Amino acid sequence: MGLALIALIPILAVGILMIGFNLPSTKAMPVGFVLAGAFAIIFWKMPLTWAAAATISGVINTFDILLIVFGALLILQIMRQSGGVDGIAHSMASVSTDRRVQVIVIGFLMGAFFEGAAGFGTPAAVAAPLLVGLGFPPLVAAMVALIGNSTPVSFGAVGTPIVGGFASLKDVAAAGGYQGDFLTFLANIGSFLTLSQFVVGSLIPLAMVCTMTLITEGSIKKGLEVAPLAIFGGLIFTIPQVILAFVVGPEIPSLLGALIAIPIFIIAVKKGLFVPKNHWEFIPHDQWHDDWEGSIKVGSTRKDNEKPMSAAKAWAPYILIGILLLLGRLKWLGIAPYLKIINFTWSNILGTSISRGITPLYNPGVIPFMLVALLIPVMHGMDKKEAVKAWLETLGQIKDAAIALFFALSMTYIMMNSGAAANADSMLIVMAKTAASLAGKAWIFVAPLVGILGSFVSGSATVSDIMFGALQFSAAQEVGLPVTAILALQTIGAAAGNMICVHNVVAVLTTVGLVGKEGKVIKNNMKICVLYGLISAAFALLIMKFFMPTLF
């Protein structure tokens, strides 16, 4: 118990500084890093070389993530200069000028597509700046984009959280008594997952809309007015997600589910189905609160007498991004191996077992983001000097994100590898094991919280599953709960954790010019995140008891 509390201190310190004192991550994360390093060396006997190697691993991973952030922000900057953002805003008016409808179609459904195709922070980093370009307050855009980046994450990046996150469990599952094919085991986790999160996942668009109206008006009344449409928007994604998970497997439920849902939703809105009679708009810009907007300003860059860019031309870069993401991630096309040919990896850093690498061409920040950024001046007839200016401005905007991400990731890798040299449990595993021993059968409600914790400190649902998958498997058997259900809840928690994890929050706030507001965003989204996990756990319990009592 004592070691578990010590291991928890760095995470608590970061949370208290960011949420309690509203310190930016650039100041809070270094404190967590120093505490994690000191405790790992003193209490876990982590050699200095291992601590240094873990820090280097954090540097490498920081660069990998920054490529995505830079690419997403670069697209926004160039699109603003070219008039593309104004063209998109104009085209959205043909679907609906109601801000509540725009949140559902862009923040949730379009974000779900990017999550299914690429994952790893891409969806919110794309959706948030696009919403800002449409005239949303940057703070609102960031919050709702992060909330929307939850339900699709369970199967994000072509199933990576399950297929990659639990890949190390093959031998564990065999030793634990599972007799079937391992891929079937993974598919069963995905199937149970979709059932457990079906209700709460379908309500996420409504949560996004109500969050928006609560921030801007202090009430969810106007958000509830659009409840039928918001729930419809959730269901047309979650129903295909369930069917695809059961019929096909864990790789495409989010990707194909979004592609099915987007045209259905747009057609329904144009026909007036479930659309509220009362139109809703933000309060005038001059009445916005000071913390709603930062270094990136909203509003049109188009002159009054300038004709807006055509919808096809304006949307073309984002459509191209989606196509390139899809082509590069579908395994049967065989393109991914070519994108992974260039691989910079430092194996056994400083003589340890820690290794970390980057495959730049497979990183969505390079292909498609930077590649498409090079094409936009040609596609939109843009002055090349303006494009160069956008590249330079974007470089300056990611400085604070680089600092926060470096310390956050370095802290994470120190905590993950703190026990490796002595062949002992790491700081993270000690914390989780202690929680399991205290929870007993109530572990079913703890499991998603562990997943959330993993995403919060690692910034990735996949990494959360990697960190805690074996622990969740063992804990389930120890307390007598079905392994499939507990691993599903681990993934659900890891997915929900995306809306509050430091890395995603910093990345999204960077793209909308609000770095330093991390505590405010996390404080708001924390309630929704925890409820997401606990409600899913409650439904998992009902499913196990009444419908799947023989679940492994």
Coordinates of C-alpha atoms in Angstrom, one line a residue:
M1 CA 0.0 0.0 0.0
G2 CA 2.8 2.4 0.9
L3 CA 4.6 2.0 -2.4
A4 CA 1.3 2.4 -4.3
L5 CA 0.7 5.7 -2.6
I6 CA 4.2 6.9 -3.4
A7 CA 3.8 5.9 -7.0
L8 CA 0.5 7.9 -7.2
I9 CA 2.1 11.1 -5.9
P10 CA 3.5 12.3 -9.3
I11 CA 0.1 11.9 -11.0
L12 CA -1.7 13.5 -8.1
A13 CA 0.8 16.4 -8.1
V14 CA 0.1 17.0 -11.8
G15 CA -3.6 16.8 -11.3
I16 CA -3.7 19.2 -8.4
L17 CA -1.4 21.7 -10.1
M18 CA -3.4 21.7 -13.3
I19 CA -7.0 21.3 -12.0
G20 CA -6.7 22.8 -8.5
F21 CA -4.4 25.7 -9.3
N22 CA -5.0 26.1 -13.1
L23 CA -1.3 25.9 -13.8
P24 CA -0.5 25.2 -17.5
S25 CA 1.0 21.8 -18.4
T26 CA 4.3 23.5 -19.2
K27 CA 4.7 24.2 -15.5
A28 CA 2.8 21.2 -13.9
M29 CA 4.4 18.4 -16.0
P30 CA 8.0 19.2 -15.1
V31 CA 7.0 18.8 -11.4
G32 CA 5.5 15.4 -12.1
F33 CA 8.6 14.4 -14.1
V34 CA 11.0 15.3 -11.3
L35 CA 8.9 13.5 -8.7
A36 CA 8.5 10.4 -10.8
G37 CA 12.3 10.3 -11.5
A38 CA 13.2 10.8 -7.8
F39 CA 10.8 8.2 -6.5
A40 CA 11.8 5.7 -9.2
I41 CA 15.5 6.0 -8.3
I42 CA 14.9 6.1 -4.5
F43 CA 12.1 3.6 -3.9
W44 CA 12.3 1.4 -7.0
K45 CA 16.1 1.4 -7.2
M46 CA 15.9 2.5 -10.8
P47 CA 19.5 3.0 -12.1
L48 CA 20.3 6.4 -13.5
T49 CA 21.0 4.9 -16.9
W50 CA 17.5 3.5 -17.0
A51 CA 15.9 6.8 -16.0
A52 CA 18.0 8.5 -18.7
A53 CA 16.9 5.9 -21.3
A54 CA 13.3 6.4 -20.3
T55 CA 13.6 10.1 -20.7
I56 CA 15.2 9.7 -24.1
S57 CA 12.3 7.5 -25.1
G58 CA 10.0 10.3 -24.0
V59 CA 11.9 12.7 -26.3
I60 CA 11.6 10.4 -29.3
N61 CA 7.9 9.9 -28.7
T62 CA 7.4 13.6 -28.2
F63 CA 8.8 14.3 -31.6
D64 CA 6.5 11.6 -33.1
I65 CA 3.4 13.2 -31.5
L66 CA 4.5 16.7 -32.5
L67 CA 4.5 15.7 -36.1
I68 CA 0.8 15.1 -35.9
V69 CA 0.1 18.3 -34.0
F70 CA 2.3 20.3 -36.4
G71 CA 0.6 18.8 -39.5
A72 CA -2.9 19.4 -38.2
L73 CA -2.2 23.0 -37.3
L74 CA -0.4 23.6 -40.5
I75 CA -3.4 22.5 -42.6
L76 CA -5.6 24.9 -40.6
Q77 CA -3.1 27.8 -41.1
I78 CA -2.8 27.3 -44.8
M79 CA -6.5 26.7 -45.2
R80 CA -7.3 30.0 -43.4
Q81 CA -4.9 31.8 -45.7
S82 CA -6.2 30.2 -48.9
G83 CA -9.9 30.8 -48.0
G84 CA -10.6 27.1 -47.6
V85 CA -11.9 27.5 -44.1
D86 CA -14.3 30.2 -45.2
G87 CA -15.4 27.9 -48.1
I88 CA -16.1 25.1 -45.6
A89 CA -18.0 27.4 -43.3
H90 CA -20.1 28.5 -46.3
S91 CA -20.8 25.0 -47.4
M92 CA -21.9 24.0 -43.9
A93 CA -24.6 26.6 -44.1
S94 CA -26.2 24.4 -46.8
V95 CA -26.5 21.6 -44.3
S96 CA -27.4 23.6 -41.2
T97 CA -26.3 26.9 -39.7
D98 CA -27.4 25.6 -36.3
R99 CA -24.2 25.3 -34.2
R100 CA -25.7 22.2 -32.4
V101 CA -26.0 20.4 -35.7
Q102 CA -22.5 21.3 -36.8
V103 CA -21.0 19.9 -33.5
I104 CA -22.6 16.5 -34.2
V105 CA -21.5 16.2 -37.8
I106 CA -18.0 17.6 -37.5
G107 CA -17.1 17.1 -33.8
F108 CA -18.5 13.6 -33.6
L109 CA -19.1 11.9 -36.9
M110 CA -16.2 13.4 -38.9
G111 CA -14.0 12.9 -35.8
A112 CA -15.0 9.3 -35.7
F113 CA -13.9 8.8 -39.3
F114 CA -10.4 10.2 -38.6
E115 CA -10.2 8.1 -35.4
G116 CA -11.0 5.0 -37.3
A117 CA -8.5 5.8 -40.0
A118 CA -5.6 7.2 -38.1
G119 CA -6.2 7.6 -34.4
F120 CA -3.4 8.8 -32.1
G121 CA -4.7 12.3 -31.4
T122 CA -5.6 13.0 -35.1
P123 CA -9.4 13.4 -34.8
A124 CA -9.7 16.1 -32.2
A125 CA -6.7 17.9 -33.6
V126 CA -8.6 18.1 -36.9
A127 CA -12.1 18.7 -35.7
A128 CA -11.3 21.4 -33.1
P129 CA -9.6 23.8 -35.5
L130 CA -12.2 23.2 -38.2
L131 CA -14.9 24.2 -35.7
V132 CA -12.9 27.3 -34.9
G133 CA -12.8 28.1 -38.5
L134 CA -16.6 27.9 -38.6
G135 CA -16.8 30.5 -35.9
F136 CA -16.9 28.4 -32.7
P137 CA -15.2 29.8 -29.6
P138 CA -11.8 27.9 -29.4
L139 CA -12.4 26.8 -25.8
V140 CA -15.8 25.3 -26.8
A141 CA -14.3 23.7 -29.9
A142 CA -11.5 22.0 -27.9
M143 CA -13.8 20.6 -25.2
V144 CA -16.5 19.2 -27.5
A145 CA -13.9 17.7 -29.9
L146 CA -12.2 15.9 -27.0
I147 CA -15.5 14.6 -25.7
G148 CA -16.4 13.3 -29.1
N149 CA -13.0 11.5 -29.4
S150 CA -14.2 8.7 -27.0
T151 CA -16.7 6.2 -28.4
P152 CA -14.8 5.7 -31.7
V153 CA -11.4 5.3 -29.9
S154 CA -12.2 1.8 -28.8
F155 CA -11.7 0.6 -32.4
G156 CA -9.5 3.6 -33.4
A157 CA -6.6 3.5 -35.9
V158 CA -8.0 0.4 -37.6
G159 CA -8.5 -1.6 -34.4
T160 CA -5.1 -0.9 -32.9
P161 CA -6.3 -0.5 -29.2
I162 CA -7.5 -4.0 -29.2
V163 CA -5.4 -5.8 -31.9
G164 CA -2.2 -4.1 -30.9
G165 CA -3.0 -3.2 -27.3
F166 CA -3.7 -6.8 -26.3
A167 CA -1.2 -8.5 -28.7
S168 CA 1.0 -9.4 -25.7
L169 CA -1.8 -11.4 -24.1
K170 CA -1.6 -14.3 -26.5
D171 CA 0.5 -16.5 -24.2
V172 CA -1.2 -15.1 -21.1
A173 CA -4.6 -16.2 -22.5
A174 CA -3.4 -19.7 -23.3
A175 CA -1.9 -20.1 -19.8
G176 CA -5.1 -18.7 -18.3
G177 CA -7.2 -21.4 -19.8
Y178 CA -8.5 -19.9 -23.1
Q179 CA -8.7 -22.7 -25.6
G180 CA -9.8 -20.9 -28.7
D181 CA -8.2 -18.9 -31.5
F182 CA -6.5 -15.8 -30.2
L183 CA -8.0 -13.6 -32.9
T184 CA -11.4 -14.8 -32.0
F185 CA -10.6 -13.9 -28.4
L186 CA -9.8 -10.4 -29.5
A187 CA -13.0 -10.2 -31.6
N188 CA -15.0 -11.3 -28.5
I189 CA -13.5 -8.5 -26.5
G190 CA -14.6 -6.0 -29.3
S191 CA -18.1 -7.5 -29.5
F192 CA -18.7 -7.3 -25.7
L193 CA -17.2 -3.8 -25.7
T194 CA -19.7 -2.4 -28.2
L195 CA -22.6 -3.8 -26.2
S196 CA -21.3 -2.4 -22.9
Q197 CA -20.7 1.2 -24.3
F198 CA -23.7 1.2 -26.7
V199 CA -26.0 3.4 -24.6
V200 CA -23.5 5.8 -23.3
G201 CA -21.7 6.0 -26.6
S202 CA -25.0 6.9 -28.3
L203 CA -25.4 9.8 -25.9
I204 CA -22.0 11.3 -26.5
P205 CA -23.3 13.7 -29.2
L206 CA -25.9 15.0 -26.8
A207 CA -23.2 15.4 -24.1
M208 CA -21.2 17.5 -26.6
V209 CA -24.1 19.7 -27.4
C210 CA -25.1 20.2 -23.8
T211 CA -21.5 21.0 -22.9
M212 CA -21.4 23.7 -25.5
T213 CA -24.6 25.4 -24.4
L214 CA -23.7 25.1 -20.7
I215 CA -20.4 26.9 -21.3
T216 CA -21.8 29.6 -23.5
E217 CA -25.2 30.1 -21.8
G218 CA -24.9 28.5 -18.4
S219 CA -27.7 26.1 -19.1
I220 CA -28.2 22.8 -21.0
K221 CA -31.8 23.8 -22.0
K222 CA -30.9 24.7 -25.6
G223 CA -28.8 21.5 -25.8
L224 CA -31.7 19.3 -24.8
E225 CA -33.8 20.9 -27.5
V226 CA -31.7 19.0 -30.0
A227 CA -31.7 15.7 -28.1
P228 CA -33.7 13.6 -30.7
L229 CA -31.2 14.6 -33.4
A230 CA -28.2 14.2 -31.2
I231 CA -29.3 10.7 -30.1
F232 CA -30.1 9.8 -33.7
G233 CA -26.6 11.0 -34.7
G234 CA -25.1 8.7 -32.0
L235 CA -27.3 5.7 -32.9
I236 CA -26.5 5.7 -36.6
F237 CA -22.8 5.3 -35.6
T238 CA -23.1 2.9 -32.7
I239 CA -25.5 0.5 -34.4
P240 CA -23.2 -0.1 -37.3
Q241 CA -20.3 -0.3 -34.9
V242 CA -22.0 -3.1 -33.0
I243 CA -22.9 -5.0 -36.2
L244 CA -19.4 -4.6 -37.7
A245 CA -17.8 -5.7 -34.4
F246 CA -19.8 -8.9 -34.3
V247 CA -19.7 -9.7 -38.1
V248 CA -16.3 -8.4 -39.2
G249 CA -14.0 -7.9 -36.1
P250 CA -12.3 -5.1 -34.3
E251 CA -10.5 -3.4 -37.1
I252 CA -13.2 -1.4 -38.9
P253 CA -16.2 -0.7 -36.7
S254 CA -15.2 3.0 -36.2
L255 CA -13.9 3.6 -39.7
L256 CA -16.8 2.1 -41.6
G257 CA -19.3 3.0 -38.9
A258 CA -18.5 6.7 -39.5
L259 CA -18.6 6.4 -43.3
I260 CA -22.1 4.9 -43.0
A261 CA -23.3 7.4 -40.5
I262 CA -22.1 10.7 -42.1
P263 CA -24.3 10.6 -45.3
I264 CA -27.3 9.3 -43.4
F265 CA -27.0 12.2 -40.9
I266 CA -26.6 14.8 -43.6
I267 CA -29.6 13.5 -45.6
A268 CA -31.7 13.4 -42.5
V269 CA -30.8 17.0 -41.6
K270 CA -31.6 18.2 -45.1
K271 CA -35.0 16.5 -44.9
G272 CA -35.6 18.1 -41.5
L273 CA -35.7 14.9 -39.6
F274 CA -35.4 15.5 -35.8
V275 CA -34.2 19.0 -36.6
P276 CA -35.4 21.5 -33.9
K277 CA -37.6 24.4 -35.1
N278 CA -35.6 27.0 -33.1
H279 CA -32.2 27.9 -34.6
W280 CA -29.3 28.3 -32.2
E281 CA -26.3 30.6 -32.5
F282 CA -23.5 31.7 -30.2
I283 CA -23.8 35.1 -28.4
P284 CA -22.1 38.0 -30.3
H285 CA -18.3 37.8 -30.4
D286 CA -17.9 41.0 -28.4
Q287 CA -19.7 39.3 -25.5
W288 CA -17.5 36.3 -25.4
H289 CA -15.6 35.6 -22.1
D290 CA -11.9 36.4 -22.3
D291 CA -10.9 32.7 -21.8
W292 CA -12.9 31.5 -24.8
E293 CA -10.4 32.7 -27.3
G294 CA -6.6 32.8 -27.5
S295 CA -3.9 33.4 -30.0
I296 CA -5.9 32.0 -32.9
K297 CA -8.9 34.2 -33.7
V298 CA -12.2 33.0 -35.1
G299 CA -14.2 34.7 -37.9
S300 CA -14.0 35.0 -41.6
T301 CA -10.8 36.0 -43.4
R302 CA -12.7 36.7 -46.5
K303 CA -13.4 40.2 -47.6
D304 CA -17.0 41.3 -47.8
N305 CA -17.1 41.5 -51.6
E306 CA -15.1 38.3 -52.1
K307 CA -17.0 35.3 -53.3
P308 CA -16.5 32.2 -51.1
M309 CA -14.6 29.2 -52.4
S310 CA -16.8 26.4 -53.8
A311 CA -17.6 23.6 -51.4
A312 CA -15.9 21.0 -53.5
K313 CA -12.7 23.0 -53.7
A314 CA -12.8 23.9 -50.0
W315 CA -13.4 20.4 -48.8
A316 CA -10.9 18.8 -51.3
P317 CA -7.9 18.9 -48.9
Y318 CA -9.8 17.2 -46.1
I319 CA -11.3 14.7 -48.4
L320 CA -7.8 13.9 -49.8
I321 CA -6.6 13.6 -46.2
G322 CA -9.3 11.0 -45.5
I323 CA -8.6 9.1 -48.6
L324 CA -4.9 8.9 -48.0
L325 CA -5.4 7.9 -44.4
L326 CA -7.8 5.1 -45.5
L327 CA -5.4 3.9 -48.2
G328 CA -2.4 3.8 -45.9
R329 CA -4.2 2.0 -43.1
L330 CA -6.2 -0.8 -44.9
K331 CA -4.0 -3.9 -44.6
W332 CA -5.3 -5.7 -47.7
L333 CA -4.1 -2.8 -49.9
G334 CA -0.5 -3.5 -48.8
I335 CA 0.5 0.2 -48.8
A336 CA 1.3 0.4 -45.1
P337 CA 4.5 -1.7 -45.3
Y338 CA 6.0 0.7 -47.8
L339 CA 5.2 3.7 -45.6
K340 CA 7.0 1.9 -42.7
I341 CA 10.2 1.2 -44.7
I342 CA 11.8 4.3 -43.3
N343 CA 12.2 3.6 -39.6
F344 CA 14.4 5.4 -37.2
T345 CA 14.7 3.2 -34.1
W346 CA 17.1 3.4 -31.1
S347 CA 17.1 -0.1 -29.8
N348 CA 18.3 -0.9 -26.2
I349 CA 18.8 2.8 -25.3
L350 CA 22.0 3.2 -23.2
G351 CA 22.2 -0.6 -22.8
T352 CA 18.7 -1.0 -21.4
S353 CA 15.8 -3.0 -22.8
I354 CA 14.0 0.3 -23.7
S355 CA 13.7 0.9 -27.4
R356 CA 11.8 3.7 -29.2
G357 CA 11.5 4.6 -32.9
I358 CA 9.7 6.7 -35.5
T359 CA 8.3 5.7 -38.8
P360 CA 7.9 9.3 -40.3
L361 CA 6.0 8.4 -43.5
Y362 CA 3.5 6.3 -41.5
N363 CA 2.9 9.2 -39.1
P364 CA -0.3 11.0 -40.2
G365 CA 1.5 14.4 -39.5
V366 CA 3.7 13.7 -42.5
I367 CA 1.4 11.7 -44.7
P368 CA -1.2 12.9 -45.3
F369 CA -1.0 16.3 -43.4
M370 CA 2.3 17.8 -44.6
L371 CA 1.9 16.2 -48.0
V372 CA -1.5 17.8 -48.5
A373 CA -0.2 21.1 -47.1
L374 CA 2.3 21.1 -49.9
L375 CA -0.6 20.6 -52.4
I376 CA -3.1 23.1 -51.1
P377 CA -1.4 26.2 -52.7
V378 CA -1.9 24.4 -56.1
M379 CA -5.4 23.2 -55.3
H380 CA -6.5 26.6 -54.1
G381 CA -4.5 28.9 -56.3
M382 CA -2.7 30.3 -53.3
D383 CA 0.3 32.6 -53.1
K384 CA 3.4 30.4 -52.3
K385 CA 4.8 33.2 -50.0
E386 CA 1.7 33.0 -47.9
A387 CA 2.1 29.2 -47.7
V388 CA 5.7 29.6 -46.5
K389 CA 4.6 32.1 -43.9
A390 CA 2.0 29.6 -42.6
W391 CA 4.8 26.9 -42.2
L392 CA 6.9 29.4 -40.1
E393 CA 4.0 30.6 -38.0
T394 CA 3.0 27.0 -37.2
L395 CA 6.6 26.2 -36.0
G396 CA 6.3 29.0 -33.5
Q397 CA 2.9 27.8 -32.2
I398 CA 4.0 24.4 -31.1
K399 CA 6.8 25.5 -28.7
D400 CA 4.7 25.2 -25.5
A401 CA 3.2 21.9 -26.7
A402 CA 6.7 20.5 -27.1
I403 CA 7.7 21.4 -23.6
A404 CA 4.5 19.9 -22.0
L405 CA 4.7 16.8 -24.1
F406 CA 8.4 16.1 -23.4
F407 CA 7.9 16.2 -19.6
A408 CA 4.6 14.3 -19.7
L409 CA 6.0 11.5 -21.8
S410 CA 9.3 11.3 -20.0
M411 CA 7.4 11.0 -16.7
T412 CA 5.2 8.2 -18.2
Y413 CA 8.1 6.2 -19.4
I414 CA 10.0 6.5 -16.1
M415 CA 6.9 5.2 -14.3
M416 CA 6.4 2.4 -16.9
N417 CA 10.0 1.2 -16.7
S418 CA 10.8 1.9 -13.1
G419 CA 11.0 -1.8 -12.1
A420 CA 12.5 -3.3 -15.3
A421 CA 16.1 -3.3 -14.2
A422 CA 15.3 -5.2 -11.0
N423 CA 12.7 -7.4 -12.7
A424 CA 10.1 -6.0 -10.4
D425 CA 6.6 -4.4 -10.8
S426 CA 6.8 -0.8 -12.1
M427 CA 5.2 2.1 -10.4
L428 CA 2.1 1.8 -12.5
I429 CA 1.7 -1.9 -12.0
V430 CA 2.1 -1.5 -8.2
M431 CA -0.7 1.1 -8.1
A432 CA -3.1 -1.1 -10.2
K433 CA -2.4 -4.3 -8.2
T434 CA -3.1 -2.5 -4.9
A435 CA -6.4 -1.3 -6.3
A436 CA -7.4 -4.8 -7.4
S437 CA -6.7 -6.3 -4.0
L438 CA -8.9 -3.7 -2.4
A439 CA -11.8 -3.8 -4.9
G440 CA -12.6 -7.5 -5.1
K441 CA -15.8 -8.1 -7.1
A442 CA -16.2 -4.4 -7.4
W443 CA -13.2 -4.5 -9.8
I444 CA -15.8 -4.4 -12.6
F445 CA -16.2 -0.7 -11.8
V446 CA -12.5 -0.2 -11.2
A447 CA -11.4 -1.7 -14.5
P448 CA -12.5 1.2 -16.7
L449 CA -11.0 3.7 -14.2
V450 CA -7.7 1.9 -14.6
G451 CA -8.0 2.3 -18.4
I452 CA -8.7 6.0 -17.9
L453 CA -5.6 6.3 -15.7
G454 CA -3.5 4.6 -18.4
S455 CA -4.7 7.0 -21.1
F456 CA -4.3 10.0 -18.8
V457 CA -0.7 9.4 -18.2
S458 CA 0.3 7.8 -21.5
G459 CA -1.8 9.8 -23.9
S460 CA -2.9 6.7 -25.8
A461 CA -5.7 4.1 -25.5
T462 CA -3.4 1.6 -27.1
V463 CA -0.6 2.2 -24.6
S464 CA -3.1 2.0 -21.8
D465 CA -4.1 -1.4 -23.0
I466 CA -0.5 -2.5 -23.3
M467 CA 0.4 -1.2 -19.8
F468 CA -2.6 -2.7 -18.0
G469 CA -3.8 -5.6 -20.2
A470 CA -2.0 -8.3 -18.4
L471 CA -2.9 -6.8 -15.0
Q472 CA -6.6 -6.7 -15.9
F473 CA -6.5 -10.3 -17.1
S474 CA -4.9 -11.5 -13.9
A475 CA -7.1 -9.3 -11.7
A476 CA -10.3 -10.7 -13.4
Q477 CA -9.2 -14.3 -12.8
E478 CA -8.2 -13.5 -9.2
V479 CA -11.6 -12.0 -8.3
G480 CA -13.6 -14.4 -10.4
L481 CA -14.9 -12.1 -13.2
P482 CA -15.0 -12.8 -16.9
V483 CA -11.7 -11.9 -18.6
T484 CA -13.4 -10.8 -21.8
A485 CA -15.6 -8.3 -20.0
I486 CA -12.8 -6.8 -17.9
L487 CA -10.5 -6.4 -20.9
A488 CA -13.5 -4.7 -22.8
L489 CA -13.9 -2.3 -19.9
Q490 CA -10.2 -1.6 -19.8
T491 CA -10.5 -0.6 -23.5
I492 CA -13.6 1.5 -22.9
G493 CA -11.9 3.3 -20.0
A494 CA -8.8 3.9 -22.2
A495 CA -11.0 5.3 -24.9
A496 CA -12.9 7.6 -22.6
G497 CA -9.6 8.7 -21.1
N498 CA -8.7 10.3 -24.4
M499 CA -11.0 13.3 -23.6
I500 CA -8.9 14.2 -20.5
C501 CA -5.4 12.8 -21.2
V502 CA -2.7 15.5 -21.0
H503 CA -1.2 14.8 -24.4
N504 CA -4.5 15.1 -26.3
V505 CA -5.6 18.2 -24.4
V506 CA -2.3 19.9 -25.0
A507 CA -2.3 18.9 -28.7
V508 CA -5.9 20.2 -29.3
L509 CA -5.4 23.4 -27.3
T510 CA -2.3 24.1 -29.4
T511 CA -4.3 23.8 -32.6
V512 CA -6.8 26.4 -31.4
G513 CA -4.3 28.7 -29.7
L514 CA -5.2 28.1 -26.1
V515 CA -2.2 26.4 -24.6
G516 CA -2.4 27.0 -20.8
K517 CA -6.1 26.2 -20.4
E518 CA -5.5 22.5 -19.9
G519 CA -6.8 22.5 -16.3
K520 CA -10.1 24.1 -17.3
V521 CA -10.7 21.5 -20.1
I522 CA -9.7 18.5 -18.0
K523 CA -11.9 19.7 -15.1
N524 CA -14.9 20.0 -17.4
N525 CA -14.4 16.7 -19.3
M526 CA -13.4 14.6 -16.2
K527 CA -17.0 14.2 -15.1
I528 CA -18.2 13.0 -18.5
C529 CA -15.1 10.7 -18.8
V530 CA -15.7 8.9 -15.4
L531 CA -19.4 8.6 -16.0
Y532 CA -18.7 7.1 -19.4
G533 CA -16.6 4.3 -17.7
L534 CA -18.9 3.6 -14.8
I535 CA -22.1 3.5 -16.9
S536 CA -20.5 1.1 -19.3
A537 CA -19.4 -1.0 -16.3
A538 CA -23.0 -1.1 -15.1
F539 CA -24.3 -2.3 -18.5
A540 CA -21.5 -4.8 -18.7
L541 CA -22.7 -6.2 -15.3
L542 CA -26.2 -6.5 -16.6
I543 CA -25.1 -8.2 -19.9
M544 CA -23.0 -10.8 -17.9
K545 CA -25.7 -11.6 -15.5
F546 CA -28.7 -11.9 -17.8
F547 CA -27.3 -12.5 -21.3
M548 CA -23.8 -13.9 -21.3
P549 CA -23.4 -15.9 -18.0
T550 CA -20.8 -18.3 -19.5
L551 CA -18.5 -15.5 -20.9
F552 CA -14.8 -16.4 -20.6

